[in-house]
Coordinates of C-alpha atoms and ligand atoms in Angstrom, one line a residue:
M29 CA 10.1 -8.1 -24.1
P30 CA 6.7 -8.3 -22.3
R31 CA 6.0 -5.6 -19.8
G32 CA 6.3 -6.6 -16.2
K33 CA 3.3 -6.9 -13.9
F34 CA 2.6 -4.4 -11.1
I35 CA 1.7 -5.9 -7.7
T36 CA 0.8 -3.9 -4.7
L37 CA 0.5 -4.8 -1.0
E38 CA -2.0 -2.9 1.1
G39 CA -3.5 -2.8 4.6
G40 CA -3.7 -0.9 7.8
E41 CA -1.1 -0.5 10.6
G42 CA 0.8 -3.7 11.6
V43 CA -1.2 -6.1 9.4
G44 CA 2.1 -7.6 8.2
K45 CA 2.8 -5.9 4.8
T46 CA 6.6 -5.6 5.4
T47 CA 6.7 -9.2 6.9
N48 CA 5.0 -10.7 3.9
L49 CA 6.8 -8.6 1.2
A50 CA 10.0 -10.8 1.4
F51 CA 7.9 -14.0 1.2
I52 CA 6.1 -12.8 -1.9
E53 CA 9.4 -11.7 -3.5
N54 CA 10.9 -15.1 -2.9
Y55 CA 7.8 -16.9 -4.2
L56 CA 8.0 -14.9 -7.5
K57 CA 11.7 -15.5 -7.8
L58 CA 11.2 -19.2 -7.3
H59 CA 8.9 -19.0 -10.4
N60 CA 11.8 -17.3 -12.3
I61 CA 10.0 -14.0 -12.3
P62 CA 12.4 -10.9 -12.2
V63 CA 11.0 -8.7 -9.5
S64 CA 11.9 -5.4 -7.9
V65 CA 10.6 -4.4 -4.5
T66 CA 9.8 -0.8 -3.6
R67 CA 7.4 1.2 -1.3
E68 CA 5.2 4.3 -1.0
P69 CA 5.5 6.9 0.0
G70 CA 9.1 6.6 -1.2
G71 CA 11.1 4.6 -3.7
T72 CA 13.3 7.5 -5.0
A73 CA 15.6 9.9 -3.1
L74 CA 13.1 12.8 -3.3
A75 CA 10.1 10.6 -2.5
E76 CA 11.9 9.2 0.5
K77 CA 12.4 12.8 1.7
I78 CA 8.7 13.4 1.3
R79 CA 8.0 10.2 3.3
K80 CA 10.1 11.5 6.1
L81 CA 8.1 14.8 6.2
L82 CA 4.8 12.9 6.1
L83 CA 5.7 10.5 9.0
D84 CA 7.3 13.1 11.2
K85 CA 5.1 13.3 14.3
D86 CA 6.8 16.5 15.4
S87 CA 5.9 18.3 12.2
E88 CA 3.7 21.4 12.2
A89 CA 0.1 20.5 11.5
I90 CA -0.1 19.3 7.9
S91 CA -3.3 20.3 6.1
E92 CA -5.3 17.6 4.5
H93 CA -4.7 19.1 1.0
A94 CA -1.0 19.4 1.7
E95 CA -0.8 15.7 2.8
L96 CA -2.7 14.6 -0.3
L97 CA -0.5 16.6 -2.6
M98 CA 2.7 15.3 -0.9
V99 CA 1.6 11.7 -1.3
F100 CA 0.9 12.3 -5.0
A101 CA 4.1 14.3 -5.5
A102 CA 6.1 11.4 -4.1
R103 CA 4.1 9.0 -6.4
A104 CA 4.8 11.1 -9.5
Q105 CA 8.6 10.8 -8.9
H106 CA 8.3 7.1 -8.1
I107 CA 6.3 6.3 -11.2
K108 CA 8.6 8.3 -13.5
H109 CA 11.9 7.2 -12.2
V110 CA 11.3 3.7 -10.9
I111 CA 7.9 2.0 -11.6
E112 CA 7.5 2.8 -15.3
P113 CA 11.1 2.1 -16.3
T114 CA 11.2 -1.2 -14.3
L115 CA 7.9 -2.5 -15.8
A116 CA 9.0 -1.4 -19.3
N117 CA 12.2 -3.4 -18.8
G118 CA 10.1 -6.6 -18.3
T119 CA 10.7 -6.7 -14.5
W120 CA 7.8 -7.0 -12.1
V121 CA 7.3 -4.4 -9.5
L122 CA 6.2 -5.4 -6.0
C123 CA 5.2 -2.2 -4.1
D124 CA 4.4 -1.8 -0.4
R125 CA 1.3 0.5 -0.6
F126 CA 0.1 2.5 -3.6
T127 CA -3.0 4.6 -4.4
D128 CA -5.4 2.3 -2.6
A129 CA -3.7 3.7 0.5
T130 CA -4.6 7.2 -0.6
Y131 CA -8.3 6.2 -0.9
A132 CA -8.0 4.6 2.6
Y133 CA -5.9 7.2 4.6
Q134 CA -6.7 10.5 2.8
G135 CA -10.2 9.4 1.7
G136 CA -11.4 7.3 4.6
G137 CA -9.1 8.6 7.3
R138 CA -9.1 12.3 6.4
N139 CA -12.5 12.5 4.7
M140 CA -11.0 13.9 1.4
K141 CA -13.4 13.4 -1.5
N142 CA -12.8 10.3 -3.6
S143 CA -13.5 12.3 -6.7
T144 CA -10.5 14.6 -5.8
I145 CA -8.3 11.6 -5.3
E146 CA -9.5 10.1 -8.5
W147 CA -8.7 13.3 -10.4
L148 CA -5.1 13.3 -9.0
E149 CA -4.8 9.5 -9.7
N150 CA -5.7 10.1 -13.4
L151 CA -3.4 13.2 -13.6
V152 CA -0.3 11.5 -12.0
Q153 CA -0.8 7.9 -13.2
G154 CA -2.4 8.2 -16.6
I155 CA -3.5 4.6 -17.3
L156 CA -1.1 3.0 -14.8
R157 CA -3.0 0.8 -12.2
P158 CA -1.8 -2.3 -10.3
D159 CA -2.4 -5.6 -12.0
L160 CA -3.0 -7.3 -8.6
T161 CA -3.4 -5.9 -5.2
L162 CA -3.1 -8.0 -2.0
L163 CA -5.1 -6.4 0.8
L164 CA -4.1 -7.7 4.2
D165 CA -7.1 -7.2 6.5
A166 CA -7.2 -7.5 10.3
P167 CA -9.3 -5.9 13.1
V168 CA -7.7 -2.6 13.9
E169 CA -6.8 -3.4 17.5
I170 CA -4.7 -6.4 16.4
G171 CA -2.7 -4.4 13.9
L172 CA -2.2 -1.5 16.3
E173 CA -1.0 -3.9 19.0
R174 CA 1.5 -5.4 16.6
A175 CA 2.7 -2.0 15.4
K176 CA 3.2 -0.8 19.0
L177 CA 5.4 -3.7 19.8
R178 CA 7.6 -3.0 16.8
S179 CA 8.6 0.6 17.1
N180 CA 7.8 4.2 18.2
L181 CA 4.6 5.4 16.6
D182 CA 4.9 7.8 13.7
R183 CA 2.5 10.7 12.7
F184 CA -0.2 8.3 11.2
E185 CA 0.2 5.7 13.9
S186 CA -0.5 8.3 16.6
E187 CA -4.0 8.8 15.3
K188 CA -7.1 7.8 17.3
I189 CA -8.7 4.4 16.8
N190 CA -11.7 5.9 14.8
F191 CA -9.2 7.0 12.2
F192 CA -8.0 3.4 11.6
E193 CA -11.6 2.1 11.6
Q194 CA -12.3 4.5 8.8
V195 CA -9.1 3.5 7.0
R196 CA -10.1 -0.2 7.2
R197 CA -13.6 0.5 5.9
A198 CA -12.3 2.5 3.0
Y199 CA -9.8 -0.3 2.1
L200 CA -12.7 -2.9 2.1
L201 CA -14.8 -0.6 0.0
Q202 CA -12.0 -0.3 -2.6
A203 CA -11.9 -4.2 -2.6
E204 CA -15.7 -4.2 -3.3
L205 CA -15.3 -1.7 -6.1
H206 CA -12.4 -3.6 -7.7
P207 CA -13.0 -7.3 -7.0
N208 CA -10.9 -8.5 -9.9
R209 CA -7.9 -6.6 -8.9
I210 CA -8.0 -6.5 -5.1
K211 CA -7.8 -9.8 -3.2
V212 CA -8.5 -9.6 0.5
I213 CA -6.2 -11.8 2.7
K214 CA -7.1 -12.5 6.3
A215 CA -4.2 -11.2 8.3
N216 CA -5.3 -12.1 11.8
Q217 CA -4.2 -15.7 11.5
A218 CA -0.9 -17.4 12.0
L219 CA 1.8 -16.3 9.6
I220 CA 2.0 -19.7 7.9
D221 CA -1.8 -19.4 7.1
V222 CA -1.4 -15.9 5.7
E223 CA 1.5 -17.2 3.5
N224 CA -0.7 -20.1 2.3
E225 CA -3.5 -17.7 1.3
L226 CA -1.0 -15.5 -0.5
I227 CA 0.3 -18.5 -2.4
N228 CA -3.2 -19.4 -3.5
V229 CA -4.0 -15.9 -4.8
I230 CA -0.6 -15.3 -6.5
G231 CA -0.7 -18.9 -7.9
N232 CA -4.1 -18.1 -9.5
F233 CA -2.7 -14.8 -10.8
L234 CA 0.3 -16.5 -12.4
R235 CA -2.0 -19.0 -14.1
Ligands
Z5A302 N1 0.2 6.6 3.5 C1 -0.8 7.5 3.2 O1 -1.4 8.2 4.1 N2 -1.2 7.6 1.9 C2 -0.7 7.0 0.9 O2 -1.1 7.1 -0.2 C3 0.4 6.0 1.2 C4 0.8 5.9 2.5 C5 1.0 5.3 0.1 C6 3.6 4.8 5.9 O3 3.3 3.5 5.5 C7 2.4 5.6 6.1 O4 2.0 6.3 5.0 C8 1.1 4.8 6.4 C9 0.0 5.4 5.6 C10 0.6 6.5 4.9 N3 0.7 4.9 7.7 N4 1.2 4.6 8.7 N5 1.7 4.4 9.7 P1 4.1 2.2 6.1 O5 3.8 1.2 5.1 O6 5.4 2.5 6.4 O7 3.3 2.1 7.5 P2 2.7 1.0 8.3 O8 1.4 0.5 8.0 O9 3.0 1.5 9.7 O10 3.6 -0.3 7.9 P3 4.2 -1.1 8.9 O11 4.3 -0.5 10.2 O12 5.5 -1.4 8.3 O13 3.3 -2.3 9.2 P4 3.2 -3.7 8.4 O14 4.2 -3.7 7.3 O15 1.8 -3.9 7.9 O16 3.4 -4.7 9.5 P5 4.8 -5.6 9.8 O17 5.9 -4.6 10.2 O18 5.1 -6.5 8.8 O19 4.3 -6.4 11.1 C11 4.1 -5.7 12.3 C12 4.5 -6.7 13.5 O20 3.6 -7.8 13.5 C13 5.9 -7.3 13.3 O21 6.4 -7.4 14.6 C14 5.6 -8.7 12.7 O22 6.5 -9.7 13.1 C15 4.2 -9.0 13.4 N6 3.4 -9.9 12.5 C16 3.2 -9.8 11.2 N7 2.3 -10.7 10.7 C17 2.0 -11.5 11.8 C18 1.1 -12.6 12.1 N8 0.4 -13.1 11.1 N9 0.9 -13.0 13.3 C19 1.6 -12.4 14.3 N10 2.5 -11.4 14.2 C20 2.6 -10.9 13.0

């Protein structure tokens, strides 16, 4: 049985990752592709507990190193218990955020060194990398407006605007560094137009 493909969805606050996840899942299923949807941080019972700790805005101050290690601890569990077995089984994995988010939030947002992140990436993931990453990109103010309308702000969403500008820049830098894997989708357009761009990119990938 051929190994499944690993697709990740990335982007800053409120750009529409969750909204478009179901659309992509349905599109793949229409093409008879078995697909399993998951998210980071999270995806296993323990990783979801770590997610809760990471997002808790009433938490004690979490140091940059602790945050980075928590993200990778959750990822290690997720890879071992969900992502790898699913891909090995021939099922595709569609994941809401993965390591590009670490380069964006802990690297761009928190100024952690990319070389440190890369070291942990190699340690925890071995050779595992996404086959395709869809990066939804929109001006920070638009995403934050949308996120505010949707729910109470979590620990990350309570950051200042400069943090999100750095996150966006780091995401776009990742896309420049990995142009074959990461495809940038304009997220500040009507949902139908975002969906059409997604169909284009995923259609090309399937071919
Ligand atoms: N994090 C990290 O620091 N390091 C890591 O390595 C990883 C994660 C993996 C949790 O992620 C946090 O973890 C995250 C970074 C950190 N920071 N935060 N916060 P998350 O995925 O749960 O967090 P999120 O970015 O806040 O996701 P979100 O709030 O679920 O946003 P979204 O999925 O991108 O947006 P949405 O919920 O689909 O859409 C927001 C609203 O906009 C909603 O009302 C939609 O109906 C509306 N929407 C969506 N698209 C459109 C268009 N095109 N037009 C108009 N309105 C739209």
